[in-house]
CSV table of N, CA and C in Angstrom, one decimal:
chain,number,residue,atom,x,y,z
A,1,ALA,N,-5.2,-12.0,7.7
A,1,ALA,CA,-6.2,-10.9,7.4
A,1,ALA,C,-5.6,-9.7,8.2
A,2,ARG,N,-5.0,-9.4,9.2
A,2,ARG,CA,-4.7,-8.1,9.6
A,2,ARG,C,-3.6,-7.6,8.6
A,3,LEU,N,-2.7,-8.5,8.4
A,3,LEU,CA,-1.7,-8.0,7.6
A,3,LEU,C,-2.2,-7.4,6.0
A,4,ARG,N,-3.3,-8.1,5.6
A,4,ARG,CA,-4.0,-7.6,4.3
A,4,ARG,C,-4.6,-6.2,4.6
A,5,GLU,N,-5.0,-6.0,5.6
A,5,GLU,CA,-5.7,-4.8,6.2
A,5,GLU,C,-4.8,-3.9,5.8
A,6,VAL,N,-3.6,-3.8,6.5
A,6,VAL,CA,-2.8,-2.7,6.7
A,6,VAL,C,-2.1,-2.2,5.2
A,7,ALA,N,-2.1,-3.6,4.8
A,7,ALA,CA,-1.0,-3.2,3.2
A,7,ALA,C,-2.5,-2.6,2.5
A,8,SER,N,-3.8,-2.6,2.8
A,8,SER,CA,-4.9,-2.3,1.8
A,8,SER,C,-5.2,-0.8,2.0
A,9,GLU,N,-4.8,-0.4,3.4
A,9,GLU,CA,-4.6,0.9,3.7
A,9,GLU,C,-3.7,1.9,3.3
A,10,LEU,N,-2.3,1.1,3.1
A,10,LEU,CA,-1.2,1.7,2.7
A,10,LEU,C,-1.1,2.1,1.1
A,11,LEU,N,-2.2,1.3,0.4
A,11,LEU,CA,-2.5,1.1,-1.0
A,11,LEU,C,-3.0,2.0,-1.6
A,12,GLY,N,-4.1,2.3,-0.6
A,12,GLY,CA,-5.3,3.0,-1.1
A,12,GLY,C,-6.0,2.5,-2.3
A,13,PRO,N,-6.9,3.7,-2.2
A,13,PRO,CA,-7.9,3.3,-3.8
A,13,PRO,C,-7.0,3.1,-4.6
A,14,LEU,N,-7.1,2.4,-5.7
A,14,LEU,CA,-6.4,2.3,-7.0
A,14,LEU,C,-6.6,3.3,-8.4
A,15,ARG,N,-7.7,4.1,-8.2
A,15,ARG,CA,-7.2,4.9,-9.3
A,15,ARG,C,-7.2,6.4,-8.6
A,16,TRP,N,-6.7,6.5,-7.6
A,16,TRP,CA,-6.3,7.7,-6.7
A,16,TRP,C,-5.1,8.0,-7.1
A,17,SER,N,-4.9,9.5,-7.4
A,17,SER,CA,-3.4,10.0,-7.7
A,17,SER,C,-3.6,11.4,-7.6
A,18,ALA,N,-2.4,11.6,-6.9
A,18,ALA,CA,-2.2,13.1,-6.0
A,18,ALA,C,-2.8,14.3,-7.3
A,19,ALA,N,-2.6,14.1,-8.9
A,19,ALA,CA,-3.2,15.2,-9.9
A,19,ALA,C,-4.8,15.2,-9.7
A,20,SER,N,-5.5,13.9,-9.2
A,20,SER,CA,-6.8,13.9,-9.2
A,20,SER,C,-7.5,14.4,-8.0
A,21,HIS,N,-6.6,14.6,-7.0
A,21,HIS,CA,-7.3,14.7,-5.4
A,21,HIS,C,-6.0,15.8,-4.8
A,22,PRO,N,-5.8,16.9,-5.5
A,22,PRO,CA,-4.6,17.7,-4.9
A,22,PRO,C,-5.1,18.2,-3.4
A,23,ASP,N,-4.7,18.1,-2.1
A,23,ASP,CA,-4.9,18.4,-1.2
A,23,ASP,C,-6.3,18.5,-0.7
A,24,ASP,N,-7.0,17.2,-1.3
A,24,ASP,CA,-8.7,17.2,-1.0
A,24,ASP,C,-9.0,16.5,0.3
A,25,PRO,N,-9.1,17.0,1.5
A,25,PRO,CA,-9.3,16.1,2.7
A,25,PRO,C,-10.7,15.5,2.5
A,26,SER,N,-11.8,15.8,1.5
A,26,SER,CA,-12.8,14.9,1.4
A,26,SER,C,-12.9,13.9,0.8
A,27,ALA,N,-11.3,13.6,0.0
A,27,ALA,CA,-11.5,12.5,-0.7
A,27,ALA,C,-11.3,11.1,-0.1
A,28,GLY,N,-11.3,11.2,1.3
A,28,GLY,CA,-11.5,10.1,2.1
A,28,GLY,C,-10.0,9.1,2.6
A,29,TRP,N,-9.3,9.4,1.6
A,29,TRP,CA,-7.8,8.6,2.1
A,29,TRP,C,-6.6,10.0,1.7
A,30,ASN,N,-5.9,9.5,3.0
A,30,ASN,CA,-4.6,10.5,2.9
A,30,ASN,C,-3.2,9.7,2.2
A,31,PRO,N,-2.9,10.2,1.0
A,31,PRO,CA,-1.6,9.3,0.8
A,31,PRO,C,-0.2,9.3,1.6
A,32,THR,N,-0.4,10.1,2.7
A,32,THR,CA,1.0,10.1,3.2
A,32,THR,C,0.8,10.2,5.0
A,33,CYS,N,1.8,9.5,5.7
A,33,CYS,CA,1.5,9.6,6.9
A,33,CYS,C,2.6,10.0,7.4
A,34,LEU,N,2.6,11.1,8.3
A,34,LEU,CA,3.9,11.6,8.8
A,34,LEU,C,4.9,11.9,7.8
A,35,GLY,N,4.4,12.5,6.7
A,35,GLY,CA,5.1,12.8,5.8
A,35,GLY,C,5.7,12.0,4.7
A,36,ILE,N,5.4,10.8,5.3
A,36,ILE,CA,6.0,9.8,4.0
A,36,ILE,C,4.8,9.1,3.3
A,37,ASP,N,5.2,8.8,2.0
A,37,ASP,CA,4.1,8.3,1.0
A,37,ASP,C,3.8,6.7,1.3
A,38,LYS,N,2.3,6.6,1.6
A,38,LYS,CA,2.2,5.5,1.8
A,38,LYS,C,2.4,4.1,1.0
A,39,ARG,N,2.4,4.7,-0.3
A,39,ARG,CA,2.4,3.7,-1.6
A,39,ARG,C,4.1,3.3,-1.3
A,40,LEU,N,5.1,4.2,-1.2
A,40,LEU,CA,6.3,4.0,-1.6
A,40,LEU,C,6.5,3.4,-0.2
A,41,LEU,N,6.6,3.5,1.1
A,41,LEU,CA,6.3,2.5,2.3
A,41,LEU,C,5.9,1.5,2.2
A,42,LEU,N,4.8,1.0,1.5
A,42,LEU,CA,4.5,-0.3,1.2
A,42,LEU,C,5.4,-0.9,0.1
A,43,ARG,N,5.7,-0.3,-0.8
A,43,ARG,CA,6.2,-1.2,-1.7
A,43,ARG,C,7.8,-1.5,-1.3
A,44,HIS,N,8.6,-0.4,-0.8
A,44,HIS,CA,10.1,-0.7,-0.4
A,44,HIS,C,10.1,-1.1,0.9
A,45,GLU,N,9.3,-1.1,1.9
A,45,GLU,CA,9.6,-1.4,3.0
A,45,GLU,C,8.8,-2.5,3.5
A,46,VAL,N,7.3,-2.4,3.5
A,46,VAL,CA,6.4,-3.5,4.2
A,46,VAL,C,6.7,-4.9,3.3
A,47,LEU,N,6.5,-4.5,2.1
A,47,LEU,CA,6.4,-6.0,1.2
A,47,LEU,C,7.9,-6.7,1.3
A,48,ARG,N,8.8,-5.8,1.3
A,48,ARG,CA,10.2,-6.4,1.6
A,48,ARG,C,10.3,-7.3,2.9
A,49,GLU,N,9.8,-6.8,3.8
A,49,GLU,CA,9.6,-7.5,5.6
A,49,GLU,C,8.7,-8.5,5.0
A,50,ILE,N,7.4,-8.4,4.7
A,50,ILE,CA,6.4,-9.5,4.4
A,50,ILE,C,7.1,-10.9,3.6
A,51,SER,N,7.9,-10.4,2.3
A,51,SER,CA,8.3,-11.2,1.5
A,51,SER,C,9.7,-12.3,2.5
A,52,ARG,N,9.8,-11.8,3.4
A,52,ARG,CA,10.9,-12.4,4.2
A,52,ARG,C,10.7,-14.0,4.8
A,53,SER,N,9.3,-13.7,4.7
A,53,SER,CA,8.5,-14.8,5.6
A,53,SER,C,7.9,-15.4,4.5
A,54,ARG,N,8.7,-17.1,4.5
A,54,ARG,CA,8.4,-17.9,3.1
A,54,ARG,C,7.2,-18.5,3.1
A,55,THR,N,6.4,-18.1,4.1
A,55,THR,CA,4.7,-19.0,4.1
A,55,THR,C,4.1,-18.7,2.4
A,56,PRO,N,3.6,-19.7,2.1
A,56,PRO,CA,2.9,-19.3,0.8
A,56,PRO,C,1.6,-18.0,0.6
A,57,GLY,N,1.1,-18.3,2.1
A,57,GLY,CA,0.4,-16.8,2.1
A,57,GLY,C,0.8,-15.9,1.8
A,58,ASN,N,1.7,-15.4,2.5
A,58,ASN,CA,2.5,-14.1,2.5
A,58,ASN,C,3.1,-14.2,1.2
A,59,GLN,N,3.8,-15.0,0.5
A,59,GLN,CA,4.1,-14.8,-0.8
A,59,GLN,C,3.0,-14.5,-1.8
A,60,GLN,N,2.0,-15.3,-1.5
A,60,GLN,CA,1.0,-14.4,-2.5
A,60,GLN,C,0.3,-13.4,-2.4
A,61,LEU,N,0.5,-12.8,-1.0
A,61,LEU,CA,0.1,-11.4,-0.9
A,61,LEU,C,1.0,-10.3,-1.3
A,62,VAL,N,2.1,-11.0,-1.2
A,62,VAL,CA,3.3,-9.9,-1.8
A,62,VAL,C,3.1,-9.9,-3.4
A,63,GLN,N,3.1,-11.2,-4.1
A,63,GLN,CA,2.7,-11.0,-5.6
A,63,GLN,C,1.6,-10.2,-6.1
A,64,GLU,N,0.7,-10.5,-5.3
A,64,GLU,CA,-0.8,-9.8,-5.3
A,64,GLU,C,-1.0,-8.2,-5.1
A,65,LEU,N,-0.1,-7.7,-4.2
A,65,LEU,CA,0.5,-6.3,-4.0
A,65,LEU,C,1.3,-5.5,-5.0
A,66,LEU,N,2.2,-6.4,-5.4
A,66,LEU,CA,3.3,-5.8,-6.1
A,66,LEU,C,2.2,-5.7,-7.8
A,67,GLU,N,1.6,-6.4,-8.2
A,67,GLU,CA,1.1,-6.5,-8.9
A,67,GLU,C,0.1,-5.0,-9.3
A,68,LEU,N,-0.7,-4.8,-7.8
A,68,LEU,CA,-1.6,-3.7,-7.6
A,68,LEU,C,-0.9,-2.3,-7.7
A,69,CYS,N,0.3,-2.4,-7.3
A,69,CYS,CA,1.8,-1.4,-7.2
A,69,CYS,C,2.0,-0.9,-8.6
A,70,LYS,N,2.0,-1.3,-9.4
A,70,LYS,CA,2.4,-1.3,-10.9
A,70,LYS,C,1.6,0.3,-11.7
């Protein structure tokens, strides 16, 4: 459950884009953390580490998140 929460925070709102919310702190979600793009971090680092665990639950989570990242 906690892993899904962390991944959801990195993914952010599905309809959010930099073009639609340029530097708007009231938008509620910040796409970067310490200068790192959260979605890129999720896609290239976090999902790779989650996929190393071969449990069915983790594999399903990786597939769901990969679909959402498209």
